[in-house]
Amino acid sequence: MKIKSAIAGSLPKPHWLAESEQLWAPWRLEGEELREAKNDAMTIAVANQLRAGIDVIGDGEQSRQHFVTTFVENQSGIDFKNKKTMRIRDRYDALVPVVVDQIHRERSVFVEDAKFLRTLTDKTLKFTLPGPMTIIDTLFDQHYGSREKLAFAFAEILNAEAKELVAAGIDIIQFDEPAFNVFFDDVHNWGVAALERAAAGLSSKTAVHICYGYGIEANIKWKNTLGDEWRQYEKIFPMLAQSSIDQVSLECQNSKVPMELIEILRGKEIMVGAIDVASNTVESAEDVAKVLREALKYVDAENLLACTNCGMVPLARDVANGKLQALAAGTALINKELGL
């Protein structure tokens, strides 16, 4: 079985859908035109992945303004008009919606996107959802009175959403939990349990994406404070190793994460970030292959996937497409070396 390549989640949006290279960029269209434009953008995102030679295909999150916000704004019990300021991931302040009542999911948010995605390719499909801890780190709670209770409320909702996505043809459900790299006590006390509740009973593979964030200024500045070695994963990998989650991702290209930390996860499938999303420099195939060779010291080839460090929505489209091609080419190089 060959090593496969995959994107972490997002890809740049076409300029006619939303402003390029921006998070939370407002839509340029509305109504039926917007729906069609989102599908068109997804079609392009899939085509770019297929053209590059990516193996595990995603929707590029083309129908979402933000990986957390778009999911949250479709749940009841949250006030989006009277926002309050709170600290996000202990890194920066932001105006966020307020939880004012019990969270309730009235309908699926992404199932129609998943159904359309399934029509675009017969390859393995991955669909991303925000994880419970990362969701609650973007909300001001005035109802539950407990981060843990709010996280488990969202875990139930995420589980219902994920089951509909799997029924629509999705092969891998990935929960994005960058907050796992910040709130280590919460991860230990209830974070992994909430993640497992979100993934409970799924017939698909399950994954968790834990990274150091998009290549935006706030994240880059934060990473500059982390020292010569980024060992945050060391605090959470032992619990994830014992969890029911099938795949775990980590950031490796141009990062200071000690690769040997992968050894803690022996037996899990590992998505190794071999593309730097905080740089406009397009990696070479050899750049990607070098990261994968190092990772193979600590993970068996059959459990290795080549991935991007994080989402690429803030990048220019030509840069992102170049990085997709490099990811696939570097993966192919390693497969050739291994005779796979």
mmCIF file of C-alpha atoms in Angstrom:
data_model
loop_
_atom_site.group_PDB
_atom_site.id
_atom_site.type_symbol
_atom_site.label_atom_id
_atom_site.label_comp_id
_atom_site.label_asym_id
_atom_site.label_seq_id
_atom_site.Cartn_x
_atom_site.Cartn_y
_atom_site.Cartn_z
ATOM 1 C CA MET A 1 0.000 0.000 0.000
ATOM 2 C CA LYS A 2 1.501 3.323 -1.040
ATOM 3 C CA ILE A 3 1.845 6.421 1.093
ATOM 4 C CA LYS A 4 -1.033 8.774 0.268
ATOM 5 C CA SER A 5 -1.207 12.562 0.167
ATOM 6 C CA ALA A 6 -3.962 14.797 1.505
ATOM 7 C CA ILE A 7 -4.679 18.422 2.345
ATOM 8 C CA ALA A 8 -5.339 19.494 5.920
ATOM 9 C CA GLY A 9 -8.539 21.294 4.979
ATOM 10 C CA SER A 10 -8.917 24.671 3.312
ATOM 11 C CA LEU A 11 -7.757 25.944 -0.067
ATOM 12 C CA PRO A 12 -7.851 29.522 -1.416
ATOM 13 C CA LYS A 13 -11.197 30.727 -2.704
ATOM 14 C CA PRO A 14 -11.663 32.143 -6.212
ATOM 15 C CA HIS A 15 -11.787 35.949 -6.241
ATOM 16 C CA TRP A 16 -15.311 35.892 -7.650
ATOM 17 C CA LEU A 17 -16.556 33.971 -4.591
ATOM 18 C CA ALA A 18 -14.803 35.921 -1.800
ATOM 19 C CA GLU A 19 -11.829 38.200 -1.359
ATOM 20 C CA SER A 20 -8.662 36.203 -1.871
ATOM 21 C CA GLU A 21 -6.034 35.516 0.799
ATOM 22 C CA GLN A 22 -8.389 36.468 3.647
ATOM 23 C CA LEU A 23 -9.976 34.669 6.583
ATOM 24 C CA TRP A 24 -13.673 35.425 7.159
ATOM 25 C CA ALA A 25 -13.869 37.084 3.737
ATOM 26 C CA PRO A 26 -17.508 38.055 2.993
ATOM 27 C CA TRP A 27 -19.246 36.393 0.067
ATOM 28 C CA ARG A 28 -19.479 38.425 -3.124
ATOM 29 C CA LEU A 29 -22.792 36.815 -4.090
ATOM 30 C CA GLU A 30 -26.006 35.768 -2.375
ATOM 31 C CA GLY A 31 -28.972 33.455 -2.743
ATOM 32 C CA GLU A 32 -29.004 30.921 -5.560
ATOM 33 C CA GLU A 33 -26.019 32.574 -7.237
ATOM 34 C CA LEU A 34 -23.977 32.033 -4.080
ATOM 35 C CA ARG A 35 -24.978 28.384 -3.828
ATOM 36 C CA GLU A 36 -23.964 27.756 -7.426
ATOM 37 C CA ALA A 37 -20.723 29.679 -6.966
ATOM 38 C CA LYS A 38 -19.793 27.597 -3.929
ATOM 39 C CA ASN A 39 -20.331 24.411 -5.926
ATOM 40 C CA ASP A 40 -18.296 25.830 -8.796
ATOM 41 C CA ALA A 41 -15.481 26.702 -6.388
ATOM 42 C CA MET A 42 -15.607 23.211 -4.898
ATOM 43 C CA THR A 43 -15.412 21.722 -8.380
ATOM 44 C CA ILE A 44 -12.278 23.763 -9.063
ATOM 45 C CA ALA A 45 -10.747 22.834 -5.698
ATOM 46 C CA VAL A 46 -11.267 19.147 -6.391
ATOM 47 C CA ALA A 47 -9.943 19.472 -9.935
ATOM 48 C CA ASN A 48 -6.797 21.179 -8.672
ATOM 49 C CA GLN A 49 -6.187 18.371 -6.189
ATOM 50 C CA LEU A 50 -6.762 15.687 -8.806
ATOM 51 C CA ARG A 51 -4.557 17.460 -11.322
ATOM 52 C CA ALA A 52 -1.764 17.715 -8.766
ATOM 53 C CA GLY A 53 -2.050 14.028 -7.910
ATOM 54 C CA ILE A 54 -3.443 14.286 -4.377
ATOM 55 C CA ASP A 55 -4.874 10.985 -3.163
ATOM 56 C CA VAL A 56 -7.333 11.920 -0.388
ATOM 57 C CA ILE A 57 -9.637 14.649 -1.637
ATOM 58 C CA GLY A 58 -11.378 17.399 0.330
ATOM 59 C CA ASP A 59 -13.797 20.178 -0.544
ATOM 60 C CA GLY A 60 -11.202 22.861 0.203
ATOM 61 C CA GLU A 61 -13.799 24.324 2.599
ATOM 62 C CA GLN A 62 -15.088 26.434 -0.277
ATOM 63 C CA SER A 63 -18.572 26.814 1.201
ATOM 64 C CA ARG A 64 -17.320 28.190 4.536
ATOM 65 C CA GLN A 65 -16.252 31.659 5.530
ATOM 66 C CA HIS A 66 -14.326 30.136 8.449
ATOM 67 C CA PHE A 67 -13.760 26.582 9.621
ATOM 68 C CA VAL A 68 -15.449 27.223 12.988
ATOM 69 C CA THR A 69 -17.841 30.110 12.412
ATOM 70 C CA THR A 70 -19.789 28.602 9.529
ATOM 71 C CA PHE A 71 -20.655 25.544 11.588
ATOM 72 C CA VAL A 72 -21.510 27.467 14.743
ATOM 73 C CA GLU A 73 -23.726 30.056 13.073
ATOM 74 C CA ASN A 74 -26.048 27.292 11.939
ATOM 75 C CA GLN A 75 -26.870 26.209 15.514
ATOM 76 C CA SER A 76 -29.599 27.706 17.687
ATOM 77 C CA GLY A 77 -28.982 29.044 21.182
ATOM 78 C CA ILE A 78 -26.233 31.467 20.093
ATOM 79 C CA ASP A 79 -26.525 35.255 19.858
ATOM 80 C CA PHE A 80 -24.490 36.608 16.935
ATOM 81 C CA LYS A 81 -25.749 40.189 17.255
ATOM 82 C CA ASN A 82 -24.561 41.087 20.759
ATOM 83 C CA LYS A 83 -20.997 39.808 20.685
ATOM 84 C CA LYS A 84 -18.512 39.998 23.544
ATOM 85 C CA THR A 85 -14.731 40.180 23.631
ATOM 86 C CA MET A 86 -12.768 37.163 24.805
ATOM 87 C CA ARG A 87 -9.281 35.709 24.506
ATOM 88 C CA ILE A 88 -8.883 33.179 21.695
ATOM 89 C CA ARG A 89 -6.411 30.353 22.406
ATOM 90 C CA ASP A 90 -4.637 32.574 24.933
ATOM 91 C CA ARG A 91 -3.254 34.453 21.934
ATOM 92 C CA TYR A 92 -5.441 37.354 20.813
ATOM 93 C CA ASP A 93 -8.729 39.092 21.670
ATOM 94 C CA ALA A 94 -11.750 38.872 19.404
ATOM 95 C CA LEU A 95 -15.444 39.717 19.371
ATOM 96 C CA VAL A 96 -17.286 36.416 19.572
ATOM 97 C CA PRO A 97 -20.914 35.211 19.639
ATOM 98 C CA VAL A 98 -22.585 34.503 22.984
ATOM 99 C CA VAL A 99 -24.167 31.213 24.060
ATOM 100 C CA VAL A 100 -27.493 32.275 25.571
ATOM 101 C CA ASP A 101 -29.476 29.017 25.576
ATOM 102 C CA GLN A 102 -29.153 25.270 25.047
ATOM 103 C CA ILE A 103 -27.356 24.515 21.772
ATOM 104 C CA HIS A 104 -29.569 22.795 19.248
ATOM 105 C CA ARG A 105 -28.893 21.475 15.745
ATOM 106 C CA GLU A 106 -31.989 21.832 13.602
ATOM 107 C CA ARG A 107 -30.503 20.471 10.366
ATOM 108 C CA SER A 108 -27.229 19.394 8.845
ATOM 109 C CA VAL A 109 -24.842 22.184 7.901
ATOM 110 C CA PHE A 110 -22.690 20.402 5.335
ATOM 111 C CA VAL A 111 -24.510 17.302 4.088
ATOM 112 C CA GLU A 112 -25.440 18.865 0.728
ATOM 113 C CA ASP A 113 -21.807 19.888 0.247
ATOM 114 C CA ALA A 114 -20.748 16.317 1.012
ATOM 115 C CA LYS A 115 -23.227 14.882 -1.469
ATOM 116 C CA PHE A 116 -21.982 17.230 -4.190
ATOM 117 C CA LEU A 117 -18.355 16.462 -3.334
ATOM 118 C CA ARG A 118 -19.054 12.767 -3.752
ATOM 119 C CA THR A 119 -20.208 13.365 -7.344
ATOM 120 C CA LEU A 120 -16.877 14.973 -8.278
ATOM 121 C CA THR A 121 -14.555 12.012 -7.737
ATOM 122 C CA ASP A 122 -14.492 8.336 -6.820
ATOM 123 C CA LYS A 123 -11.347 8.838 -4.733
ATOM 124 C CA THR A 124 -11.212 8.687 -0.939
ATOM 125 C CA LEU A 125 -12.952 11.736 0.535
ATOM 126 C CA LYS A 126 -12.131 13.569 3.745
ATOM 127 C CA PHE A 127 -14.427 16.153 5.298
ATOM 128 C CA THR A 128 -13.354 18.500 8.088
ATOM 129 C CA LEU A 129 -15.332 19.676 11.098
ATOM 130 C CA PRO A 130 -14.247 21.924 13.983
ATOM 131 C CA GLY A 131 -13.570 19.971 17.163
ATOM 132 C CA PRO A 132 -15.531 20.579 20.391
ATOM 133 C CA MET A 133 -12.728 22.321 22.294
ATOM 134 C CA THR A 134 -11.835 24.626 19.417
ATOM 135 C CA ILE A 135 -15.499 25.552 18.945
ATOM 136 C CA ILE A 136 -15.997 26.588 22.555
ATOM 137 C CA ASP A 137 -12.804 28.631 22.479
ATOM 138 C CA THR A 138 -14.571 30.946 20.022
ATOM 139 C CA LEU A 139 -17.756 31.435 22.073
ATOM 140 C CA PHE A 140 -18.648 33.466 25.168
ATOM 141 C CA ASP A 141 -20.723 31.187 27.398
ATOM 142 C CA GLN A 142 -23.637 32.668 29.349
ATOM 143 C CA HIS A 143 -25.685 29.484 29.663
ATOM 144 C CA TYR A 144 -23.779 26.283 30.447
ATOM 145 C CA GLY A 145 -21.385 27.711 33.025
ATOM 146 C CA SER A 146 -18.779 25.086 32.191
ATOM 147 C CA ARG A 147 -16.372 24.725 29.275
ATOM 148 C CA GLU A 148 -16.658 20.965 29.615
ATOM 149 C CA LYS A 149 -20.468 20.929 29.492
ATOM 150 C CA LEU A 150 -20.508 23.239 26.468
ATOM 151 C CA ALA A 151 -17.889 21.108 24.699
ATOM 152 C CA PHE A 152 -19.914 17.935 25.215
ATOM 153 C CA ALA A 153 -23.048 19.677 23.967
ATOM 154 C CA PHE A 154 -21.205 20.447 20.757
ATOM 155 C CA ALA A 155 -19.744 16.946 20.646
ATOM 156 C CA GLU A 156 -23.282 15.548 20.434
ATOM 157 C CA ILE A 157 -24.140 17.940 17.613
ATOM 158 C CA LEU A 158 -20.906 17.196 15.766
ATOM 159 C CA ASN A 159 -21.554 13.483 16.041
ATOM 160 C CA ALA A 160 -24.981 13.854 14.434
ATOM 161 C CA GLU A 161 -23.477 15.996 11.667
ATOM 162 C CA ALA A 162 -20.634 13.548 11.061
ATOM 163 C CA LYS A 163 -22.991 10.584 10.753
ATOM 164 C CA GLU A 164 -24.925 12.382 8.011
ATOM 165 C CA LEU A 165 -21.698 13.186 6.182
ATOM 166 C CA VAL A 166 -20.611 9.545 6.295
ATOM 167 C CA ALA A 167 -24.017 8.482 4.982
ATOM 168 C CA ALA A 168 -23.465 10.932 2.104
ATOM 169 C CA GLY A 169 -20.273 9.118 1.095
ATOM 170 C CA ILE A 170 -17.473 10.631 3.170
ATOM 171 C CA ASP A 171 -14.651 8.190 4.022
ATOM 172 C CA ILE A 172 -12.738 10.174 6.664
ATOM 173 C CA ILE A 173 -14.136 12.634 9.190
ATOM 174 C CA GLN A 174 -11.488 15.007 10.532
ATOM 175 C CA PHE A 175 -12.006 17.135 13.626
ATOM 176 C CA ASP A 176 -9.828 20.251 13.770
ATOM 177 C CA GLU A 177 -8.517 20.883 17.287
ATOM 178 C CA PRO A 178 -5.768 23.536 17.279
ATOM 179 C CA ALA A 179 -6.908 24.372 20.819
ATOM 180 C CA PHE A 180 -5.356 21.053 21.907
ATOM 181 C CA ASN A 181 -1.953 22.742 21.606
ATOM 182 C CA VAL A 182 -2.896 25.351 24.211
ATOM 183 C CA PHE A 183 -5.206 24.034 26.943
ATOM 184 C CA PHE A 184 -3.300 20.971 28.089
ATOM 185 C CA ASP A 185 -5.120 20.442 31.396
ATOM 186 C CA ASP A 186 -8.501 20.620 29.666
ATOM 187 C CA VAL A 187 -7.306 18.204 26.974
ATOM 188 C CA HIS A 188 -6.332 15.747 29.687
ATOM 189 C CA ASN A 189 -9.413 16.219 31.852
ATOM 190 C CA TRP A 190 -12.138 16.194 29.197
ATOM 191 C CA GLY A 191 -10.890 17.323 25.769
ATOM 192 C CA VAL A 192 -10.018 13.921 24.354
ATOM 193 C CA ALA A 193 -13.215 12.461 25.806
ATOM 194 C CA ALA A 194 -15.262 15.164 24.068
ATOM 195 C CA LEU A 195 -13.429 14.465 20.818
ATOM 196 C CA GLU A 196 -14.180 10.753 21.133
ATOM 197 C CA ARG A 197 -17.846 11.543 21.783
ATOM 198 C CA ALA A 198 -17.947 13.576 18.572
ATOM 199 C CA ALA A 199 -16.453 10.597 16.715
ATOM 200 C CA ALA A 200 -18.481 7.872 18.433
ATOM 201 C CA GLY A 201 -20.139 5.245 16.273
ATOM 202 C CA LEU A 202 -18.817 6.506 12.938
ATOM 203 C CA SER A 203 -18.272 3.849 10.283
ATOM 204 C CA SER A 204 -15.709 6.084 8.567
ATOM 205 C CA LYS A 205 -12.133 6.617 9.648
ATOM 206 C CA THR A 206 -11.707 9.434 12.133
ATOM 207 C CA ALA A 207 -8.927 11.998 12.351
ATOM 208 C CA VAL A 208 -7.855 14.890 14.535
ATOM 209 C CA HIS A 209 -5.880 17.809 13.127
ATOM 210 C CA ILE A 210 -3.742 19.530 15.751
ATOM 211 C CA CYS A 211 -1.448 22.223 14.461
ATOM 212 C CA TYR A 212 0.005 25.632 15.195
ATOM 213 C CA GLY A 213 -2.557 27.419 13.053
ATOM 214 C CA TYR A 214 -2.898 29.232 9.764
ATOM 215 C CA GLY A 215 0.068 31.196 8.493
ATOM 216 C CA ILE A 216 -1.323 34.477 9.829
ATOM 217 C CA GLU A 217 0.545 37.123 11.805
ATOM 218 C CA ALA A 218 -0.922 36.262 15.227
ATOM 219 C CA ASN A 219 0.079 32.619 14.874
ATOM 220 C CA ILE A 220 3.545 33.388 13.522
ATOM 221 C CA LYS A 221 4.236 35.741 16.440
ATOM 222 C CA TRP A 222 3.020 33.113 18.898
ATOM 223 C CA LYS A 223 5.259 30.443 17.403
ATOM 224 C CA ASN A 224 8.239 32.756 17.817
ATOM 225 C CA THR A 225 7.676 32.536 21.595
ATOM 226 C CA LEU A 226 7.675 28.730 21.754
ATOM 227 C CA GLY A 227 11.439 28.244 21.969
ATOM 228 C CA ASP A 228 13.910 26.088 20.089
ATOM 229 C CA GLU A 229 11.748 22.979 20.313
ATOM 230 C CA TRP A 230 7.970 22.815 20.025
ATOM 231 C CA ARG A 231 7.127 19.952 22.364
ATOM 232 C CA GLN A 232 3.449 20.768 22.953
ATOM 233 C CA TYR A 233 2.429 17.551 21.192
ATOM 234 C CA GLU A 234 4.335 15.587 23.826
ATOM 235 C CA LYS A 235 1.697 16.549 26.395
ATOM 236 C CA ILE A 236 -1.293 15.352 24.384
ATOM 237 C CA PHE A 237 -0.037 12.498 22.196
ATOM 238 C CA PRO A 238 -0.044 9.903 25.018
ATOM 239 C CA MET A 239 -3.796 10.382 25.490
ATOM 240 C CA LEU A 240 -4.455 10.391 21.759
ATOM 241 C CA ALA A 241 -2.423 7.206 21.439
ATOM 242 C CA GLN A 242 -4.925 5.540 23.783
ATOM 243 C CA SER A 243 -7.967 7.086 22.090
ATOM 244 C CA SER A 244 -10.305 5.648 19.496
ATOM 245 C CA ILE A 245 -9.260 8.250 16.873
ATOM 246 C CA ASP A 246 -7.634 6.630 13.827
ATOM 247 C CA GLN A 247 -5.459 9.441 12.429
ATOM 248 C CA VAL A 248 -3.462 12.261 14.039
ATOM 249 C CA SER A 249 -1.789 15.163 12.236
ATOM 250 C CA LEU A 250 1.195 17.288 13.196
ATOM 251 C CA GLU A 251 3.110 20.212 11.712
ATOM 252 C CA CYS A 252 6.593 19.322 10.461
ATOM 253 C CA GLN A 253 7.783 21.344 7.429
ATOM 254 C CA ASN A 254 9.814 24.345 8.662
ATOM 255 C CA SER A 255 8.602 23.686 12.205
ATOM 256 C CA LYS A 256 10.529 23.007 15.398
ATOM 257 C CA VAL A 257 8.521 19.940 16.313
ATOM 258 C CA PRO A 258 10.897 17.076 17.226
ATOM 259 C CA MET A 259 9.992 14.329 14.789
ATOM 260 C CA GLU A 260 10.621 11.622 17.363
ATOM 261 C CA LEU A 261 7.393 12.632 19.116
ATOM 262 C CA ILE A 262 5.581 10.584 16.460
ATOM 263 C CA GLU A 263 6.898 7.494 18.222
ATOM 264 C CA ILE A 264 4.394 8.157 21.022
ATOM 265 C CA LEU A 265 1.601 7.494 18.515
ATOM 266 C CA ARG A 266 2.954 4.183 17.242
ATOM 267 C CA GLY A 267 0.043 2.230 15.733
ATOM 268 C CA LYS A 268 -1.966 5.306 14.707
ATOM 269 C CA GLU A 269 -2.059 6.670 11.180
ATOM 270 C CA ILE A 270 -0.056 9.900 11.101
ATOM 271 C CA MET A 271 -0.681 12.860 8.815
ATOM 272 C CA VAL A 272 2.744 14.454 8.564
ATOM 273 C CA GLY A 273 2.660 18.129 7.610
ATOM 274 C CA ALA A 274 5.208 18.388 4.792
ATOM 275 C CA ILE A 275 4.014 21.716 3.344
ATOM 276 C CA ASP A 276 4.610 25.033 5.139
ATOM 277 C CA VAL A 277 1.414 27.106 4.985
ATOM 278 C CA ALA A 278 3.077 30.147 6.566
ATOM 279 C CA SER A 279 5.361 30.740 3.578
ATOM 280 C CA ASN A 280 4.771 31.731 -0.039
ATOM 281 C CA THR A 281 7.790 29.697 -1.072
ATOM 282 C CA VAL A 282 6.700 26.587 -2.976
ATOM 283 C CA GLU A 283 8.484 23.517 -1.710
ATOM 284 C CA SER A 284 10.319 21.178 -4.034
ATOM 285 C CA ALA A 285 9.480 17.484 -4.223
ATOM 286 C CA GLU A 286 12.734 16.839 -2.378
ATOM 287 C CA ASP A 287 11.732 19.243 0.418
ATOM 288 C CA VAL A 288 8.602 17.177 0.976
ATOM 289 C CA ALA A 289 10.436 13.882 0.649
ATOM 290 C CA LYS A 290 13.021 14.938 3.243
ATOM 291 C CA VAL A 291 10.308 15.452 5.865
ATOM 292 C CA LEU A 292 8.681 12.129 5.023
ATOM 293 C CA ARG A 293 11.993 10.257 5.194
ATOM 294 C CA GLU A 294 12.567 11.590 8.694
ATOM 295 C CA ALA A 295 9.018 10.675 9.735
ATOM 296 C CA LEU A 296 9.490 7.113 8.493
ATOM 297 C CA LYS A 297 11.978 6.580 11.303
ATOM 298 C CA TYR A 298 9.065 6.752 13.736
ATOM 299 C CA VAL A 299 5.997 5.552 11.819
ATOM 300 C CA ASP A 300 5.460 2.568 9.544
ATOM 301 C CA ALA A 301 4.947 3.436 5.881
ATOM 302 C CA GLU A 302 1.458 1.921 5.853
ATOM 303 C CA ASN A 303 0.442 4.373 8.588
ATOM 304 C CA LEU A 304 1.961 7.497 7.042
ATOM 305 C CA LEU A 305 0.055 10.142 5.093
ATOM 306 C CA ALA A 306 1.703 13.222 3.591
ATOM 307 C CA CYS A 307 -0.248 16.368 4.373
ATOM 308 C CA THR A 308 -0.092 20.148 4.605
ATOM 309 C CA ASN A 309 0.760 21.742 7.964
ATOM 310 C CA CYS A 310 -2.638 23.457 8.087
ATOM 311 C CA GLY A 311 -5.213 25.020 5.780
ATOM 312 C CA MET A 312 -4.086 27.152 2.835
ATOM 313 C CA VAL A 313 -6.973 29.606 2.467
ATOM 314 C CA PRO A 314 -4.800 32.674 3.259
ATOM 315 C CA LEU A 315 -2.413 31.859 0.395
ATOM 316 C CA ALA A 316 -2.543 32.981 -3.225
ATOM 317 C CA ARG A 317 -4.124 30.383 -5.481
ATOM 318 C CA ASP A 318 -1.043 29.865 -7.647
ATOM 319 C CA VAL A 319 1.093 29.342 -4.536
ATOM 320 C CA ALA A 320 -1.374 26.830 -3.094
ATOM 321 C CA ASN A 321 -1.573 24.934 -6.381
ATOM 322 C CA GLY A 322 2.212 24.792 -6.528
ATOM 323 C CA LYS A 323 2.315 23.421 -3.007
ATOM 324 C CA LEU A 324 -0.290 20.774 -3.908
ATOM 325 C CA GLN A 325 1.890 19.648 -6.802
ATOM 326 C CA ALA A 326 4.964 19.557 -4.573
ATOM 327 C CA LEU A 327 3.136 17.512 -1.944
ATOM 328 C CA ALA A 328 2.063 14.912 -4.492
ATOM 329 C CA ALA A 329 5.458 14.850 -6.208
ATOM 330 C CA GLY A 330 7.349 14.437 -2.941
ATOM 331 C CA THR A 331 5.018 11.650 -1.870
ATOM 332 C CA ALA A 332 5.520 9.916 -5.211
ATOM 333 C CA LEU A 333 9.282 10.215 -4.760
ATOM 334 C CA ILE A 334 9.159 8.441 -1.421
ATOM 335 C CA ASN A 335 6.829 5.753 -2.766
ATOM 336 C CA LYS A 336 9.310 5.114 -5.574
ATOM 337 C CA GLU A 337 12.205 4.873 -3.109
ATOM 338 C CA LEU A 338 10.243 2.361 -1.035
ATOM 339 C CA GLY A 339 9.063 0.408 -4.060
ATOM 340 C CA LEU A 340 5.410 1.057 -3.199
#
